[in-house]
XYZ file of C-alpha atoms in Angstrom:
319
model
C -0.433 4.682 -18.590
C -0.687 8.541 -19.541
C -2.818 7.277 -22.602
C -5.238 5.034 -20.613
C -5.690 7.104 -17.578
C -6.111 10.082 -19.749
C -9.182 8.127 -21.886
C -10.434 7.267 -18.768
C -10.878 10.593 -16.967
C -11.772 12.214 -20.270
C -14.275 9.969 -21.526
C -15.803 10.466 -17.513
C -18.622 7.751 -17.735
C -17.261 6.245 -14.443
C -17.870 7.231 -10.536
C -14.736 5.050 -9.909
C -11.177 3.559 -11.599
C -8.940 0.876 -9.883
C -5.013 1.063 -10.874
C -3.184 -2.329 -9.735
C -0.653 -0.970 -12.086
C 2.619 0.627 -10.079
C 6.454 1.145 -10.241
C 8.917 2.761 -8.066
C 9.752 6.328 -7.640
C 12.949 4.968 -8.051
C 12.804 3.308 -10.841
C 11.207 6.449 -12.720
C 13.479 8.356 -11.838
C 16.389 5.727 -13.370
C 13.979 5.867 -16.546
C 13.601 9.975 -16.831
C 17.860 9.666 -16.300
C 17.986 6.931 -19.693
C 15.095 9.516 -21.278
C 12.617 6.884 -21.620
C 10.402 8.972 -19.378
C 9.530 12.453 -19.834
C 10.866 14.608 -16.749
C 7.236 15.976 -16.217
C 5.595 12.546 -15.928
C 5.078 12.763 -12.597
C 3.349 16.559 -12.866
C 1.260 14.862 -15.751
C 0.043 11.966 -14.023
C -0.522 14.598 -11.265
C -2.608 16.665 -13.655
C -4.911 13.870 -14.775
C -5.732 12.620 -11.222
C -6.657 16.239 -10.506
C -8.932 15.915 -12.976
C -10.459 13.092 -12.163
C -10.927 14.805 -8.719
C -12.472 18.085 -10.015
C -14.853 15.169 -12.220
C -16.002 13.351 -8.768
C -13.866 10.253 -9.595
C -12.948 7.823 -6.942
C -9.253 6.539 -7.918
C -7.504 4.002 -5.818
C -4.385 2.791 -6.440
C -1.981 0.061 -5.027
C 0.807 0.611 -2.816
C 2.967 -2.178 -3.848
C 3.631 -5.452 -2.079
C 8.179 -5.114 -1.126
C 7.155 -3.685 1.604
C 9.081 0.083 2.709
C 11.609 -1.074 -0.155
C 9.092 -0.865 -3.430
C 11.067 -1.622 -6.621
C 13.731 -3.238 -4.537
C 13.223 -6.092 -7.352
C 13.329 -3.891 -10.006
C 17.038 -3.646 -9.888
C 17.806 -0.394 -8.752
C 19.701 0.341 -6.022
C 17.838 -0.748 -2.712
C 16.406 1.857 -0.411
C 13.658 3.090 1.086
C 10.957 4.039 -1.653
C 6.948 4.232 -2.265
C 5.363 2.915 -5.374
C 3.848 5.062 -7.629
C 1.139 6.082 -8.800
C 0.400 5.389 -5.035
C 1.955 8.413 -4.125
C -0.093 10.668 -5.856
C -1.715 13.366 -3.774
C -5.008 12.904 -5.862
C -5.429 9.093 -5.628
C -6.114 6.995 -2.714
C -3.459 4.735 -1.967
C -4.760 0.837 0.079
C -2.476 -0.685 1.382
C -2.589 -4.131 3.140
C -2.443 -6.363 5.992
C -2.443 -9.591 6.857
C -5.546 -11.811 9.360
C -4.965 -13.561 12.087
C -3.623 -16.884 11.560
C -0.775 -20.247 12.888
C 1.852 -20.508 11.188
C 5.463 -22.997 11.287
C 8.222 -20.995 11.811
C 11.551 -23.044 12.599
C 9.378 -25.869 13.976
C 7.722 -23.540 16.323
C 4.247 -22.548 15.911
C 3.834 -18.379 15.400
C 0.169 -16.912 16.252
C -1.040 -13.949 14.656
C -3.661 -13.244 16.718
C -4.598 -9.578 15.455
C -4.698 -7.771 11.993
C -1.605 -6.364 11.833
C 0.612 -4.768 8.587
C 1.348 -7.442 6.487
C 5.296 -8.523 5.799
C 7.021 -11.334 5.735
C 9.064 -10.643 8.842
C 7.778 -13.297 11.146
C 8.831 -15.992 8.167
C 12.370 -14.575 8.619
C 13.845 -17.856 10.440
C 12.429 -20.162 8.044
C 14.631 -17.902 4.946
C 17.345 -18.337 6.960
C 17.049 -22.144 6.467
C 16.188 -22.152 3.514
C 18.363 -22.698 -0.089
C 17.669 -19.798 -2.798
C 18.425 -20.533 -6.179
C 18.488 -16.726 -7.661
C 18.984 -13.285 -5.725
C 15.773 -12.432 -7.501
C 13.642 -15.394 -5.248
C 15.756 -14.313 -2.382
C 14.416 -10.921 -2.395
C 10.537 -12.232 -3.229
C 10.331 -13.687 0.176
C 12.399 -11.459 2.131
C 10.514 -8.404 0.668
C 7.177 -8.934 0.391
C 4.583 -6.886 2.459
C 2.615 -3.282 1.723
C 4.498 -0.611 0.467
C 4.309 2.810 2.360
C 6.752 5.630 3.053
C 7.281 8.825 2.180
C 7.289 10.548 -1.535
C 10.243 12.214 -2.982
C 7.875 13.989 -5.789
C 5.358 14.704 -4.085
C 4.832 17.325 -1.048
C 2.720 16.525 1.784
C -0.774 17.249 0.781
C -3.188 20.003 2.478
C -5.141 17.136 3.939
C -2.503 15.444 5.329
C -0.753 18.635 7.063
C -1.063 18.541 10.798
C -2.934 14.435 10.656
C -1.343 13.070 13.943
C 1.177 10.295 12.752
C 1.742 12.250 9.584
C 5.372 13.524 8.825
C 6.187 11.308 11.575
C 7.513 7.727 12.073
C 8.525 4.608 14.213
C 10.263 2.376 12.420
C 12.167 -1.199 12.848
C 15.482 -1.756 11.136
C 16.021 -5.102 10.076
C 18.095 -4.215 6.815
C 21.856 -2.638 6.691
C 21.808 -1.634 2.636
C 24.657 0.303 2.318
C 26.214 0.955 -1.347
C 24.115 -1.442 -2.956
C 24.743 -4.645 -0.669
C 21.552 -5.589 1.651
C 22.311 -7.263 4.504
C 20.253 -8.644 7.333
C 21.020 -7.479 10.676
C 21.993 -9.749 13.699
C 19.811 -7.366 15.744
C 17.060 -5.618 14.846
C 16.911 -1.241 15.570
C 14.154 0.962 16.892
C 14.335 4.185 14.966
C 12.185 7.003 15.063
C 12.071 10.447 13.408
C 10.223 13.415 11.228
C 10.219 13.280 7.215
C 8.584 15.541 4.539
C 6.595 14.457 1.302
C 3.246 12.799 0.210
C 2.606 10.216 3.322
C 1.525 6.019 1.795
C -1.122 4.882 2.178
C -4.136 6.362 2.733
C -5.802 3.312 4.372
C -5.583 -0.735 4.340
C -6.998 -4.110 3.869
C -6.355 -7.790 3.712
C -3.820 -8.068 0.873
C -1.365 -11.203 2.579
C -1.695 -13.944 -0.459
C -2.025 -16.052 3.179
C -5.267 -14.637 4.238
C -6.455 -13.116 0.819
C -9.237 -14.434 -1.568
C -10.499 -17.338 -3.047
C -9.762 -17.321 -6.897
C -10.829 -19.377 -9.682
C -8.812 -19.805 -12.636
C -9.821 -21.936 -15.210
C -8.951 -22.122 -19.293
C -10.856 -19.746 -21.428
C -11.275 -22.976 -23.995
C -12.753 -24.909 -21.100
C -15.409 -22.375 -20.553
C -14.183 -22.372 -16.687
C -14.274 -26.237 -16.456
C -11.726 -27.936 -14.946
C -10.073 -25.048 -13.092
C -8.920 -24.286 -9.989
C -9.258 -22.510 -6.949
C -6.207 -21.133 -4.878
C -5.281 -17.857 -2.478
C -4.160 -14.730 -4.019
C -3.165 -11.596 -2.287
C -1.273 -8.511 -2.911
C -2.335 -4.781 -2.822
C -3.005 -5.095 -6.209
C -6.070 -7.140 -4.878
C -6.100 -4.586 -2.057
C -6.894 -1.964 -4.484
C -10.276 -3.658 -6.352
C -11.117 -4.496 -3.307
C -11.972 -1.325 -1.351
C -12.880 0.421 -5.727
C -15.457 -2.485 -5.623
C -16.701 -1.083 -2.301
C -17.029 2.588 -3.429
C -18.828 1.538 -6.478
C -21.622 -0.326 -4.410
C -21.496 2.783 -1.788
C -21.916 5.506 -5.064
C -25.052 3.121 -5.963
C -25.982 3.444 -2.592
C -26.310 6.952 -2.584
C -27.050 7.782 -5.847
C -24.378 10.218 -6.782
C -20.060 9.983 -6.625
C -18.418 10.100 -3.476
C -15.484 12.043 -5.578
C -12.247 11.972 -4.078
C -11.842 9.894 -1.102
C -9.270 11.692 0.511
C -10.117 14.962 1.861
C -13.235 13.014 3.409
C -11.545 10.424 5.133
C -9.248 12.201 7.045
C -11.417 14.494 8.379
C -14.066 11.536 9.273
C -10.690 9.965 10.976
C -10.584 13.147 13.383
C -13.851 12.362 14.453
C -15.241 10.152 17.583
C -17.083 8.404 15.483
C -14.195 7.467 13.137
C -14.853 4.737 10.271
C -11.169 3.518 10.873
C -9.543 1.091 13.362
C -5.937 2.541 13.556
C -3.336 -0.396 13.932
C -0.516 1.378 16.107
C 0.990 -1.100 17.418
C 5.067 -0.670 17.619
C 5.434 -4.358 17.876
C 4.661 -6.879 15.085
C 3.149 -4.905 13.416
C 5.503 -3.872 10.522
C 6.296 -3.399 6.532
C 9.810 -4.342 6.573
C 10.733 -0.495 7.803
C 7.628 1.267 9.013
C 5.633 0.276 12.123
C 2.507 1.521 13.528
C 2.946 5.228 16.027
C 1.179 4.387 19.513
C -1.826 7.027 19.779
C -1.110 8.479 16.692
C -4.269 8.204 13.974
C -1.867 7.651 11.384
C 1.526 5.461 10.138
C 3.223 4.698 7.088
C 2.949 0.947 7.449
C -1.186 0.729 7.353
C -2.740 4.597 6.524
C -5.395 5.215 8.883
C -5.900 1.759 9.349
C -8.687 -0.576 8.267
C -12.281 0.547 7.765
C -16.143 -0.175 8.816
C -17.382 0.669 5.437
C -21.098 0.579 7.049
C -19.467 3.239 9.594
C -17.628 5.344 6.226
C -21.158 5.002 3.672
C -23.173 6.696 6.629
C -19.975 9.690 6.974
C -20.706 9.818 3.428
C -24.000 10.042 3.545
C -24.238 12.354 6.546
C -22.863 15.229 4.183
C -24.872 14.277 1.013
């Protein structure tokens, strides 16, 4: 990744790069420990993203799809974690939700009747019923949703200081992981507190593989004959997504909108905000983090989804 991002930014023919590509800050960490990681790869990756920055190049980045537990499959010890390079100070980090939709849970029908974060928490009583052949497809459907937290490389950036919601959480227990076991508790917990570091994400779109996008996969050799559609999510889809939308935006208005970040947040302070916060305590969660009532921001969603005919006139409006 130091090799392709690098060529990227340096060969700077782009307004905008997409990175679906992510792994825990855990799970570096366990790799600069077996020194198959430099110990500066963080400050490097850091380095090129500035660059890209300084350049006017839009990077977005996935924030993984365990939910508040990224890498939690990797097999590292489970805790609370953020994906990188999501938690980057000099990328944009989209996370994801999940649309409104029925579902059968334990013979009962479940509404979702608003956008909310997207996890797999509202599935719980059907896992409970159901018969899992490995740990590792136990902890696919337990753990799935958008990844956001807090960073443990990186401090809070400048235009994150003082963002109501940021440095601050709500959060929903529904995991007791001590010394490596993860168990499920009987009862969930309302916690609440103040934390340091790089806030994920920045913002959010549809990423559940329930409400994603239509994809076609067909056979190379069969010249996309005989192929077939299905529903694919993920915040690796998240990501493309909203890079898709800056590219058509840049064409828009002729130039780079650069990096994203120090723009959106202060178009999120205005009245005329591009971004519909989702702050909801209730069902509205990533495994951990939930949104902050009448706060702009929370670790489960960013600032929330965006109008991106609202954001390309902000952008415009300082051109």
């Amino acid at each position: 990744m130091v090799n392709s991002v690098a060529a990227a930014v340096g060969e700077n023919k782009v307004d905008t790069l997409s990175i679906s590509w992510g792994q825990s800050e855990q799970q570096v960490a366990a790799e600069i420990k077996l020194g198959t990681t430099p110990k500066q790869y963080n400050q490097i990756m850091n380095l090129l993203y500035a660059q890209a920055a300084v350049q006017g190049i839009s990077v977005f980045t996935a924030s993984g799809d365990s939910g508040a537990y990224d890498g939690i499959q990797e097999g590292q010890s489970p805790a609370l974690n953020v994906d990188m390079p999501a938690s980057s100070p000099f990328v944009t980090a989209v996370g994801g939700t999940t649309l409104p939709k029925s579902y059968q849970v334990d013979g009962k029908t479940v509404k979702i009747t608003k956008e909310r974060a997207w996890s797999s928490d509202f599935l719980y009583p059907n896992y409970k019923k159901q018969e899992f052949f490995s740990k590792s497809a136990k902890l696919a459907s337990y753990f799935t949703g958008t990844g956001g937290g807090f960073s443990r490389y990186n401090k809070t950036p400048k235009y994150q200081r003082g963002f109501s919601g940021v440095g601050t959480y709500d959060a929903t227990q529904l995991w007791q992981i001590k010394s490596g076991s993860i168990n499920l508790l009987k009862k969930a917990k309302k916690v609440s507190g103040n934390k340091t570091g790089r806030n994920v994400p920045d913002l959010s779109v549809n990423a559940d593989p329930n409400t994603g996008y239509s994809t076609y996969i067909s056979s190379a050799s069969r010249a996309g004959k005989n192929g077939q559609w299905y529903i694919a999510g993920g915040t690796s889809i998240a990501a493309p997504q909203v890079a898709a939308a800056s590219a058509v935006m840049s064409s828009n208005t002729k130039s780079r909108l650069g990096f994203w970040n120090p723009q959106i947040y202060r178009f999120a302070k205005t009245s005329s905000s591009p971004f519909t916060v989702l702050d909801s305590r209730t069902n509205n969660s990533n495994l951990y983090y939930t949104g902050q009532p009448g706060k702009k921001y929370n670790q489960a969603t960013g600032l929330g989804t965006v109008d991106f005919t609202k954001l390309l006139a902000k952008f415009k409006s300082q051109k």
